[in-house]
Amino acid sequence: MNKKLGEGTVVLGSPVYIRGMGTAVGSTEGKGPLGEYFDIVAPDATWGEKSFEKAEKKLFTEAVKQAASDAKLSLAEIDLLVGGDLLNQIISAGYTARDLSLRFLGLYGACSSMTESLAIGSMLIDGGFAENLVCATSSHFATAERQFRFPLELGTPKPPTGQDTVTGAGATVLSTKKSNLCITAATIGRVVDFGIPDANNMGAAMAPAATETIITHLEQRGASPKDFDAIITGDLGIFGSEMLMDLAGKCGVMLEEVHRDCGKLIYAGMKNKRCGASGCGCCASVLNGYFLKRMEKGEYRRLLVVATGALMSPTSVQQGETIPCIAHAVEIERRDD
Amino acid sequence: MNKKLGEGTVVLGSPVYIRGMGTAVGSTEGKGPLGEYFDIVAPDATWGEKSFEKAEKKLFTEAVKQAASDAKLSLAEIDLLVGGDLLNQIISAGYTARDLSLRFLGLYGACSSMTESLAIGSMLIDGGFAENLVCATSSHFATAERQFRFPLELGTPKPPTGQDTVTGAGATVLSTKKSNLCITAATIGRVVDFGIPDANNMGAAMAPAATETIITHLEQRGASPKDFDAIITGDLGIFGSEMLMDLAGKCGVMLEEVHRDCGKLIYAGMKNKRCGASGCGCCASVLNGYFLKRMEKGEYRRLLVVATGALMSPTSVQQGETIPCIAHAVEIERRDD
């Protein structure tokens, strides 16, 4: 019954079970190396909708419906949606909650949103407040580019550290009902800012936050990296992942052997995707599509999932602010008893 | 020990105590009828900062510091900040969490954010995950106008149903440590959309969500309006409040005698503020400044606080979407035992 947030980490009183998963991604992600793991692949960037934003909402909605179906639950049996997305006023999540008539706690943690929602969701279930709830996030390349950087029509080139936002959504149904996979602990992040002002170098900005959260979690759990089959970051990308190895190494924590990054995996080997992926749909789709499915098959016993988010806005960057970042971690175990 | 979100309402296992409150508002709000109740009144719209956005962050930060001080806690003794604001990417909350070095769960519920944060915060404490945490939200007239409507420099007139966003922030420290005021129950809202497309008529858009949440809460608690000294909405304003009376009345729930609206109170009798106030700083400052202070003095025994939020974005409205709304409720009691 060890729970406590004072030092950042909570150990749940009882495991909170993962009852269902759902993913819906864009066509590029479908053609990538993880394509076969995703439940739904949209044929193109608009998926029959009139705007990229409406297409993103459709990805969010379909991922939630898929997760409910995988959990063998009707939407009416789901107590609550806990989620958010990258768009201003988290419209993908909000309109999905409206269309599916779900009670809704909206959150914003930028690309950390998937683990933020899993952390909040598992605490609410462990606290006795819900039996089944769904955690979900999404992002979309075209909506994120025009909101955070430049409209695609301008054809603005990206620097080598630029990452591409994933078009995709992922959803997890958490439950009191026993299954093989469960969340056992979580760490809520602190906001860390190393003074990086470049919105095209998110990996570097987010790596310190990931380091802080991973080291906090390991310390509080009395664990070392080798106690995990994988320590998975959300979307540090290639450059940010190198920075994480470096920073953690300087703190005496060697992550090389166990570290995996969703942003590296989803576009691995693909042309023009040199620095990897970003967006809160990245961790959402790779976690629910790739890692949890492989864990169900028995390929992993214990994972630490650490999504990282950059909390700046275009306005704050224009006003000279640097990029504050945060990372939240959830620990997921396979239990066969 | 009756907890359950299935029907929307949770009754906390033990009361969660309100240990401290803090408010910081703009000069207009300071000159209004509730001026004397606010802890800090900024001298003007920028408060020595270089932008309205930075001034809003300062309001947020000062309200949090004031609440911690009122609770007789150092910031290091606060386990977590649960909060958000109206700005894209909730930068007021995010940069405050960075500057005060707080662990942070960012949320977005538009103008429902204050009660969303109190609901999540009280469930986390009741679940045993934190001892002391702070819930806070803010808004700013000038930042909200240029983000959601038109830059002030354009001088665009408002229609009679237009409400003015409050410049202000409010923060509440929730705790396991006993005090006179406590949260005993909460209702998480469902997203309700009556098809209103006009971003200058938020009160009308939000009234149905308030009705749904109030009626759900009363039913689940087996209570009637007269069991509360006041049922307080966040920022329906004058027109939206009338709609609430109407809609609730049609459902057989008479709210006339107990209903109060923060958006009506904060600008009552002031020139050019005909339809009242809005913004998540409205409920935050009026609840923490006016209602909870009067409750501490023994003037109320039991309150139901229902902040309402409109979850559209300028982009979704431009793309022809209507305004989906949500309302979350928290029940606050005074206990002298």
XYZ file of C-alpha atoms in Angstrom:
674
model
C 0.000 0.000 0.000
C 2.978 2.263 -0.579
C 1.591 5.357 -2.310
C 3.087 8.843 -2.175
C 3.722 11.613 -4.615
C 6.024 13.647 -2.391
C 9.126 12.316 -4.107
C 7.378 12.098 -7.465
C 6.683 8.368 -7.597
C 3.535 6.539 -6.575
C 3.270 2.801 -6.155
C -0.320 1.745 -6.712
C -2.081 -0.069 -3.881
C -3.231 -2.764 -6.320
C -2.239 -3.222 -9.940
C -4.458 -1.428 -12.442
C -5.148 -3.665 -15.413
C -4.829 -2.906 -19.094
C -7.998 -4.329 -20.569
C -7.851 -3.117 -24.152
C -5.794 -1.160 -26.658
C -6.598 0.613 -29.900
C -4.566 2.464 -32.524
C -5.365 4.394 -35.695
C -2.550 5.922 -37.751
C -1.873 7.756 -41.005
C -0.765 6.196 -44.265
C 2.925 7.070 -43.772
C 2.979 5.346 -40.382
C 1.128 2.406 -41.935
C 3.894 2.000 -44.528
C 6.626 2.217 -41.869
C 8.379 -0.646 -40.078
C 5.635 -0.941 -37.407
C 2.771 -0.784 -39.926
C 1.548 -4.311 -39.270
C 1.055 -3.586 -35.542
C -1.539 -0.818 -35.957
C -5.251 -1.641 -35.846
C -6.418 0.955 -38.353
C -4.438 2.701 -41.103
C -6.083 5.735 -42.720
C -5.737 5.836 -46.517
C -4.546 9.465 -46.629
C -4.106 12.664 -44.586
C -7.775 13.671 -44.584
C -9.505 10.263 -44.407
C -12.629 11.550 -46.143
C -12.924 14.594 -43.859
C -12.936 18.223 -44.953
C -9.910 19.288 -42.902
C -6.788 17.827 -41.311
C -8.226 18.720 -37.895
C -11.381 16.726 -38.522
C -9.220 13.837 -39.714
C -7.230 13.965 -36.481
C -10.453 13.825 -34.489
C -11.484 10.770 -36.505
C -8.186 9.053 -35.636
C -8.794 9.834 -31.945
C -12.384 8.600 -32.045
C -11.542 5.396 -33.925
C -8.676 4.559 -31.547
C -11.006 4.941 -28.553
C -13.710 2.802 -30.160
C -11.126 0.169 -31.074
C -9.778 0.067 -27.507
C -13.301 -0.302 -26.097
C -14.014 -3.098 -28.551
C -10.701 -4.813 -27.699
C -11.720 -4.580 -24.009
C -15.112 -6.102 -24.898
C -16.861 -3.087 -23.418
C -19.588 -0.912 -24.860
C -18.904 2.833 -24.689
C -21.657 3.111 -22.068
C -19.620 0.835 -19.788
C -16.660 3.220 -19.873
C -16.832 5.574 -16.917
C -14.604 8.272 -18.309
C -12.241 9.479 -21.030
C -8.960 10.909 -19.739
C -7.042 12.439 -22.591
C -5.856 15.289 -24.721
C -3.976 16.086 -27.870
C -1.620 18.657 -29.368
C -4.193 20.970 -30.890
C -5.158 24.265 -29.292
C -7.997 23.656 -26.820
C -7.459 19.892 -27.304
C -10.270 19.743 -29.843
C -9.566 16.175 -31.016
C -10.221 14.896 -27.500
C -13.086 17.268 -26.717
C -15.102 16.580 -29.862
C -14.500 12.839 -29.460
C -15.893 13.015 -25.913
C -18.932 14.807 -27.319
C -19.493 12.375 -30.180
C -19.064 9.282 -27.988
C -21.006 10.834 -25.083
C -18.234 10.120 -22.574
C -17.545 11.855 -19.288
C -14.305 13.700 -19.870
C -11.238 14.950 -18.047
C -9.238 16.934 -20.601
C -5.533 17.262 -20.104
C -2.597 18.881 -21.809
C 0.949 17.651 -21.419
C 2.088 18.133 -25.038
C 3.812 14.924 -26.114
C 3.816 13.635 -22.522
C 0.020 13.350 -22.642
C -0.155 9.564 -23.127
C 1.702 8.754 -19.907
C 0.053 11.691 -18.108
C -3.330 10.191 -18.953
C -2.207 6.674 -17.942
C -0.821 8.009 -14.641
C -4.007 9.939 -13.791
C -6.220 7.099 -15.033
C -4.453 4.457 -12.972
C -4.573 6.626 -9.830
C -8.310 7.214 -10.302
C -8.935 3.469 -10.647
C -6.663 2.565 -7.736
C -8.435 5.238 -5.662
C -11.738 3.462 -6.283
C -13.307 6.143 -8.461
C -13.788 4.186 -11.682
C -14.033 0.595 -12.907
C -13.187 1.120 -16.563
C -11.809 4.224 -18.183
C -10.050 5.022 -21.409
C -6.841 7.033 -21.777
C -6.110 8.415 -25.229
C -4.100 10.963 -27.195
C -3.524 11.884 -30.819
C -1.493 14.070 -33.152
C -1.439 14.781 -36.872
C 1.500 15.905 -39.001
C -0.425 18.504 -41.000
C -2.356 20.033 -38.082
C 0.758 20.258 -35.905
C 2.939 21.767 -38.613
C 0.562 24.607 -39.313
C -0.154 25.241 -35.657
C 3.390 25.055 -34.276
C 5.661 25.818 -37.244
C 4.644 26.679 -40.823
C 1.723 25.631 -43.036
C 2.824 22.787 -45.286
C 1.930 24.879 -48.349
C 4.974 27.079 -47.678
C 7.338 24.161 -48.205
C 9.636 25.382 -45.416
C 12.613 22.996 -45.092
C 13.443 21.477 -41.693
C 16.854 21.544 -40.054
C 18.537 18.173 -39.398
C 17.256 18.097 -35.786
C 13.626 18.609 -36.878
C 11.279 15.718 -36.109
C 8.065 14.913 -37.944
C 4.829 14.796 -35.982
C 3.167 11.378 -36.124
C -0.283 11.160 -37.658
C -1.911 8.749 -35.281
C -3.825 8.067 -32.107
C -3.687 5.444 -29.405
C -6.045 4.483 -26.601
C -5.768 2.217 -23.561
C -8.669 0.924 -21.484
C -7.678 0.679 -17.819
C -9.769 -1.486 -15.545
C -10.188 -3.149 -12.185
C -10.814 -6.402 -14.071
C -7.844 -8.726 -14.074
C -5.787 -9.222 -17.228
C -2.181 -10.130 -18.023
C -0.902 -6.573 -18.257
C -1.007 -4.023 -15.478
C 0.300 -0.642 -14.354
C 2.016 -0.875 -10.978
C 3.667 2.518 -10.436
C 3.992 5.987 -11.927
C 6.166 9.069 -11.643
C 4.748 12.552 -12.157
C 7.314 14.830 -13.715
C 8.769 18.160 -12.741
C 9.096 20.894 -15.362
C 12.734 21.088 -16.497
C 14.123 23.830 -18.721
C 17.734 23.729 -19.941
C 17.329 26.987 -21.837
C 16.855 25.649 -25.364
C 14.836 28.122 -27.457
C 14.690 26.182 -30.774
C 11.305 24.603 -31.563
C 13.055 22.536 -34.231
C 15.194 20.830 -31.628
C 12.597 19.304 -29.341
C 14.563 16.161 -28.641
C 17.362 18.151 -27.039
C 14.885 20.241 -25.057
C 13.050 17.163 -23.743
C 16.016 14.890 -22.933
C 16.746 16.538 -19.537
C 13.128 16.045 -18.432
C 13.261 12.379 -19.458
C 16.516 11.963 -17.530
C 15.047 13.527 -14.387
C 11.935 11.345 -14.454
C 13.749 8.078 -15.266
C 16.333 8.587 -12.521
C 13.634 9.591 -10.005
C 11.594 6.519 -10.862
C 14.557 4.134 -10.631
C 15.679 5.620 -7.307
C 12.212 5.566 -5.760
C 11.648 1.997 -6.929
C 15.103 0.844 -5.838
C 15.624 -0.441 -9.364
C 18.323 -0.268 -11.989
C 17.885 -0.117 -15.784
C 18.543 -3.850 -16.164
C 15.445 -4.586 -14.044
C 13.403 -3.500 -17.062
C 13.150 -5.234 -20.417
C 12.890 -1.788 -21.968
C 12.830 1.839 -20.865
C 10.788 3.511 -23.570
C 10.778 7.237 -24.262
C 8.010 8.880 -26.257
C 9.592 10.957 -28.957
C 13.108 12.096 -28.224
C 14.098 11.093 -31.749
C 17.639 10.261 -32.772
C 19.413 13.338 -31.459
C 17.394 13.565 -28.228
C 17.968 9.882 -27.505
C 21.731 10.408 -27.751
C 21.415 13.314 -25.329
C 19.451 11.124 -22.912
C 22.203 8.440 -22.947
C 24.755 11.161 -22.295
C 22.888 12.936 -19.492
C 21.829 9.745 -17.718
C 25.365 8.353 -18.141
C 26.788 11.424 -16.433
C 24.449 10.645 -13.513
C 25.817 7.079 -13.435
C 22.748 5.487 -15.047
C 23.575 3.455 -18.154
C 20.510 3.221 -20.377
C 22.147 2.054 -23.638
C 21.064 -1.567 -23.426
C 17.430 -1.052 -22.481
C 16.484 2.260 -24.041
C 13.987 2.349 -26.919
C 12.406 5.497 -28.365
C 9.005 5.430 -30.059
C 10.063 8.375 -32.219
C 13.034 6.405 -33.563
C 11.125 3.152 -34.052
C 8.078 4.342 -35.960
C 10.055 5.799 -38.902
C 13.174 3.610 -38.683
C 14.835 3.264 -42.077
C 12.316 5.500 -43.847
C 13.476 8.158 -46.311
C 13.358 11.834 -45.266
C 12.671 10.920 -41.639
C 16.205 11.382 -40.468
C 15.710 12.592 -36.903
C 12.614 10.520 -36.149
C 9.102 11.307 -35.021
C 7.352 13.447 -32.425
C 3.784 14.232 -31.353
C 1.674 12.709 -28.613
C 0.240 10.276 -31.163
C 3.735 8.777 -31.444
C 3.983 7.265 -27.954
C 0.230 6.551 -28.011
C 0.351 4.474 -31.193
C 3.725 2.764 -30.647
C 2.948 1.873 -27.025
C -0.552 0.546 -27.718
C 0.245 -0.925 -31.122
C 3.750 -2.319 -30.808
C 4.947 -2.653 -27.204
C 1.744 -3.729 -25.467
C 0.883 -6.220 -28.221
C 4.338 -7.772 -27.948
C 3.991 -7.784 -24.161
C 0.680 -9.639 -24.505
C 2.574 -12.280 -26.478
C 5.014 -12.630 -23.590
C 7.974 -10.836 -25.180
C 8.372 -8.387 -22.277
C 7.841 -8.750 -18.532
C 8.437 -5.213 -17.283
C 8.482 -1.885 -19.113
C 9.033 1.705 -18.059
C 7.260 4.097 -20.423
C 8.308 7.747 -20.280
C 6.570 10.153 -22.646
C 8.126 13.604 -22.809
C 6.424 16.893 -23.586
C 7.606 20.369 -24.557
C 5.297 22.868 -22.880
C 6.043 26.005 -24.899
C 3.611 27.683 -27.283
C 4.400 29.569 -30.508
C 3.494 32.749 -28.589
C 5.829 32.044 -25.672
C 8.724 31.273 -28.056
C 8.057 34.464 -30.043
C 8.172 36.355 -26.751
C 11.678 35.040 -26.061
C 10.874 32.219 -23.664
C 12.828 28.969 -23.701
C 11.199 25.537 -23.862
C 10.087 24.011 -20.545
C 9.696 20.243 -20.700
C 8.142 17.496 -18.638
C 8.145 13.704 -18.603
C 5.745 11.341 -16.843
C 6.502 7.639 -16.370
C 4.329 4.571 -15.940
C 5.611 1.139 -15.072
C 3.861 -1.737 -16.840
C 4.216 -5.392 -15.876
C 3.085 -8.687 -17.283
C 1.690 -10.997 -14.608
C 0.631 -14.524 -15.441
C -0.716 -15.599 -12.044
C -16.721 4.742 1.315
C -19.188 5.301 -1.502
C -17.053 6.189 -4.521
C -18.020 5.606 -8.143
C -17.774 7.513 -11.342
C -20.086 5.321 -13.374
C -22.990 7.702 -12.896
C -20.725 10.747 -12.932
C -20.590 11.484 -9.221
C -17.986 10.372 -6.697
C -18.363 10.639 -2.956
C -14.921 10.850 -1.385
C -13.980 8.183 1.153
C -12.834 10.887 3.572
C -13.235 14.633 3.249
C -10.352 16.392 1.493
C -9.492 19.603 3.312
C -9.027 23.078 1.898
C -5.891 24.299 3.594
C -5.214 27.573 1.814
C -6.464 29.934 -0.876
C -4.838 32.618 -2.986
C -6.076 35.105 -5.570
C -4.438 37.680 -7.826
C -6.578 39.808 -10.142
C -6.374 42.703 -12.568
C -7.124 46.350 -11.792
C -10.663 46.235 -13.239
C -11.572 43.298 -11.020
C -9.937 45.089 -8.083
C -12.217 48.094 -8.621
C -15.310 45.897 -8.876
C -17.769 44.959 -6.124
C -15.626 42.027 -4.899
C -12.358 44.000 -4.964
C -11.804 43.852 -1.211
C -11.892 40.036 -1.213
C -8.891 39.518 -3.500
C -5.415 39.010 -2.036
C -3.436 40.772 -4.750
C -4.616 43.395 -7.244
C -2.278 44.149 -10.165
C -1.941 47.859 -10.954
C -2.532 47.449 -14.694
C -2.853 44.915 -17.532
C 0.869 44.169 -17.875
C 2.008 44.412 -14.230
C 5.558 45.375 -15.191
C 5.893 42.535 -17.724
C 6.637 42.879 -21.435
C 3.481 41.133 -22.645
C -0.047 40.342 -21.527
C 0.853 36.641 -21.571
C 3.741 37.166 -19.178
C 1.428 39.210 -16.946
C -1.065 36.335 -16.904
C 1.699 33.942 -15.873
C 2.614 36.336 -13.060
C -1.009 36.312 -11.829
C -0.973 32.504 -11.868
C 2.356 32.293 -10.049
C 1.406 34.848 -7.402
C -1.934 33.145 -6.705
C -0.157 29.809 -6.170
C 2.453 31.382 -3.878
C -0.287 33.157 -1.940
C -2.258 29.920 -1.487
C 0.864 28.097 -0.263
C 1.579 30.905 2.156
C -2.042 30.903 3.387
C -1.690 27.133 3.958
C 1.548 27.778 5.885
C 3.447 25.513 3.515
C 6.673 26.075 1.652
C 6.520 25.296 -2.075
C 8.780 22.303 -1.408
C 6.044 20.834 0.802
C 3.539 20.888 -2.062
C 3.528 17.546 -3.832
C 2.006 18.702 -7.070
C 0.376 21.455 -9.111
C -2.833 20.417 -10.864
C -3.945 23.188 -13.171
C -4.294 24.885 -16.500
C -5.439 28.062 -18.136
C -7.097 29.370 -21.280
C -3.976 30.024 -23.329
C -2.834 27.690 -26.084
C -0.602 24.989 -24.574
C -1.597 26.256 -21.091
C 1.572 28.325 -20.866
C 0.565 30.250 -17.730
C 0.377 27.001 -15.781
C 3.388 25.346 -17.451
C 5.803 28.237 -16.934
C 4.588 28.659 -13.347
C 5.317 24.969 -12.679
C 8.792 25.534 -14.117
C 9.497 28.687 -12.125
C 8.233 27.226 -8.838
C 9.836 23.823 -9.509
C 6.578 21.944 -8.914
C 5.571 18.530 -10.165
C 2.798 19.216 -12.638
C -0.315 17.664 -14.097
C -1.509 20.054 -16.796
C -5.160 20.076 -17.701
C -7.466 21.844 -20.084
C -11.163 22.245 -19.472
C -11.548 25.827 -20.731
C -13.525 27.758 -18.099
C -14.357 24.520 -16.260
C -10.687 24.119 -15.325
C -10.991 25.289 -11.702
C -13.487 22.604 -10.720
C -11.777 20.055 -12.976
C -8.558 20.646 -11.049
C -10.348 20.512 -7.669
C -12.086 17.261 -8.673
C -8.863 15.590 -9.833
C -6.909 17.013 -6.894
C -9.388 15.787 -4.304
C -9.526 12.302 -5.866
C -5.712 12.087 -5.837
C -5.597 13.050 -2.165
C -8.464 10.738 -1.215
C -6.718 7.951 -3.138
C -3.649 8.410 -0.924
C -1.325 9.757 -3.600
C -0.570 13.190 -2.138
C -0.659 15.031 1.176
C -0.754 18.591 -0.100
C -1.333 19.764 -3.617
C -2.347 23.015 -5.242
C -5.108 23.466 -7.829
C -4.985 26.660 -9.867
C -6.211 28.370 -13.020
C -5.984 31.807 -14.611
C -7.226 33.940 -17.481
C -6.498 37.433 -18.795
C -8.810 39.716 -20.765
C -6.198 40.874 -23.278
C -4.610 37.451 -23.925
C -7.991 35.772 -24.341
C -9.411 38.437 -26.645
C -6.533 38.208 -29.076
C -6.420 34.426 -28.969
C -10.130 33.662 -29.199
C -11.694 36.729 -30.809
C -9.946 39.886 -32.066
C -6.867 41.810 -30.911
C -7.967 44.708 -28.718
C -6.231 47.145 -31.095
C -8.990 46.516 -33.657
C -11.635 47.922 -31.350
C -14.183 45.322 -32.465
C -17.481 45.904 -30.631
C -19.114 43.035 -28.748
C -22.721 41.942 -29.148
C -24.973 42.199 -26.064
C -24.383 38.526 -25.187
C -20.589 38.950 -25.221
C -18.872 38.412 -21.874
C -15.519 39.863 -20.809
C -12.747 37.491 -19.789
C -11.625 38.041 -16.202
C -8.017 39.056 -15.623
C -7.226 36.962 -12.593
C -6.033 33.738 -11.071
C -7.035 31.644 -8.109
C -5.399 28.760 -6.304
C -6.552 26.282 -3.646
C -4.290 24.084 -1.524
C -5.947 20.723 -0.857
C -4.643 18.624 1.996
C -5.087 15.613 4.226
C -4.633 17.981 7.184
C -7.858 18.875 8.908
C -9.373 22.326 8.505
C -12.880 23.801 8.595
C -13.543 23.551 4.869
C -13.548 20.350 2.878
C -14.517 18.802 -0.434
C -16.829 15.834 0.024
C -18.022 14.910 -3.468
C -17.550 15.730 -7.136
C -19.259 15.186 -10.465
C -17.271 14.809 -13.684
C -19.152 16.257 -16.612
C -20.242 14.885 -19.918
C -19.691 16.954 -23.074
C -22.988 18.560 -24.095
C -23.539 20.399 -27.376
C -26.840 22.130 -28.125
C -25.613 23.278 -31.529
C -24.737 26.881 -30.726
C -22.039 28.159 -33.114
C -21.601 31.726 -31.738
C -18.388 32.298 -29.739
C -19.938 35.536 -28.485
C -22.734 33.656 -26.783
C -20.835 31.332 -24.477
C -23.332 31.552 -21.651
C -26.058 30.043 -23.826
C -23.689 27.359 -25.084
C -22.600 26.399 -21.550
C -25.969 26.491 -19.746
C -27.045 22.994 -20.911
C -23.791 21.472 -19.603
C -24.287 23.195 -16.248
C -27.854 21.884 -16.107
C -26.753 18.317 -16.833
C -24.044 18.339 -14.173
C -26.150 20.028 -11.477
C -29.071 17.636 -11.975
C -26.749 14.607 -12.056
C -25.064 15.732 -8.847
C -28.339 16.405 -7.022
C -29.812 13.064 -8.119
C -26.724 11.057 -7.201
C -26.506 12.790 -3.821
C -30.218 12.465 -3.139
C -30.285 16.227 -2.572
C -32.421 19.135 -3.655
C -31.304 22.720 -4.343
C -32.422 23.884 -0.890
C -29.896 21.521 0.719
C -27.211 23.935 -0.469
C -26.615 27.493 0.705
C -25.573 28.284 -2.851
C -25.181 26.512 -6.175
C -22.460 28.508 -7.872
C -21.777 28.468 -11.599
C -18.482 29.675 -13.021
C -19.224 32.135 -15.767
C -22.609 31.731 -17.383
C -23.096 35.495 -17.182
C -26.477 37.162 -17.159
C -27.990 35.565 -20.247
C -26.555 32.089 -19.583
C -27.801 32.184 -15.992
C -31.326 32.861 -17.213
C -31.028 29.929 -19.569
C -29.873 27.707 -16.700
C -32.937 28.653 -14.602
C -35.113 27.879 -17.589
C -33.560 24.548 -18.509
C -33.326 23.287 -14.927
C -36.883 24.475 -14.284
C -38.116 22.434 -17.236
C -36.490 19.409 -15.583
C -38.352 20.226 -12.363
C -35.318 21.638 -10.519
C -35.870 25.159 -9.213
C -32.529 26.917 -8.814
C -33.707 30.545 -8.506
C -33.234 30.882 -4.759
C -29.787 29.332 -4.449
C -28.107 30.067 -7.758
C -25.157 32.457 -7.877
C -22.891 33.034 -10.868
C -19.273 34.174 -10.481
C -19.469 35.870 -13.879
C -22.425 37.991 -12.725
C -20.950 38.803 -9.295
C -17.469 39.974 -10.230
C -18.657 42.844 -12.474
C -22.062 43.504 -10.884
C -23.118 47.113 -11.392
C -20.016 48.035 -13.411
C -20.303 50.097 -16.603
C -19.835 48.358 -19.984
C -19.953 44.910 -18.374
C -23.538 44.222 -19.227
C -23.511 40.438 -19.739
C -20.933 39.634 -17.079
C -17.597 37.884 -17.012
C -16.043 34.688 -18.341
C -12.648 32.972 -18.290
C -11.321 30.290 -15.991
C -9.826 33.011 -13.788
C -13.403 34.087 -13.005
C -14.490 31.036 -11.006
C -10.942 30.667 -9.658
C -10.790 34.165 -8.182
C -14.422 34.473 -7.045
C -14.449 31.008 -5.438
C -11.118 31.410 -3.640
C -11.503 35.108 -2.916
C -15.159 35.610 -2.144
C -17.033 32.351 -1.443
C -14.383 30.388 0.469
C -13.426 33.396 2.573
C -17.073 33.947 3.511
C -17.411 30.236 4.201
C -14.410 30.416 6.534
C -16.293 33.115 8.440
C -19.239 30.745 8.800
C -21.559 32.404 6.290
C -22.110 29.183 4.297
C -22.325 25.543 5.356
C -22.592 23.739 2.049
C -21.816 24.878 -1.496
C -21.999 23.244 -4.894
C -19.504 24.821 -7.290
C -20.011 24.142 -10.988
C -17.533 25.709 -13.406
C -18.512 25.441 -17.059
C -16.223 25.313 -20.068
C -16.674 25.762 -23.815
C -14.354 23.313 -25.549
C -14.263 24.771 -29.054
C -11.216 26.396 -30.637
C -11.129 29.283 -33.144
C -10.107 26.681 -35.744
C -13.011 24.337 -35.005
C -15.501 27.212 -35.167
C -14.030 28.434 -38.466
C -14.449 24.893 -39.775
C -18.165 25.001 -39.021
C -18.234 23.096 -35.733
C -20.621 24.056 -32.951
C -19.528 24.629 -29.346
C -19.265 21.543 -27.124
C -19.420 22.352 -23.427
C -18.678 20.649 -20.148
C -19.253 21.341 -16.448
C -17.580 19.726 -13.454
C -18.960 20.098 -9.923
C -17.376 19.945 -6.484
C -19.289 19.962 -3.242
C -17.712 21.963 -0.429
C -18.770 21.776 3.211
C -17.907 23.592 6.380
C -17.370 21.220 9.301
C -16.685 22.528 12.768
C -16.158 19.239 14.585
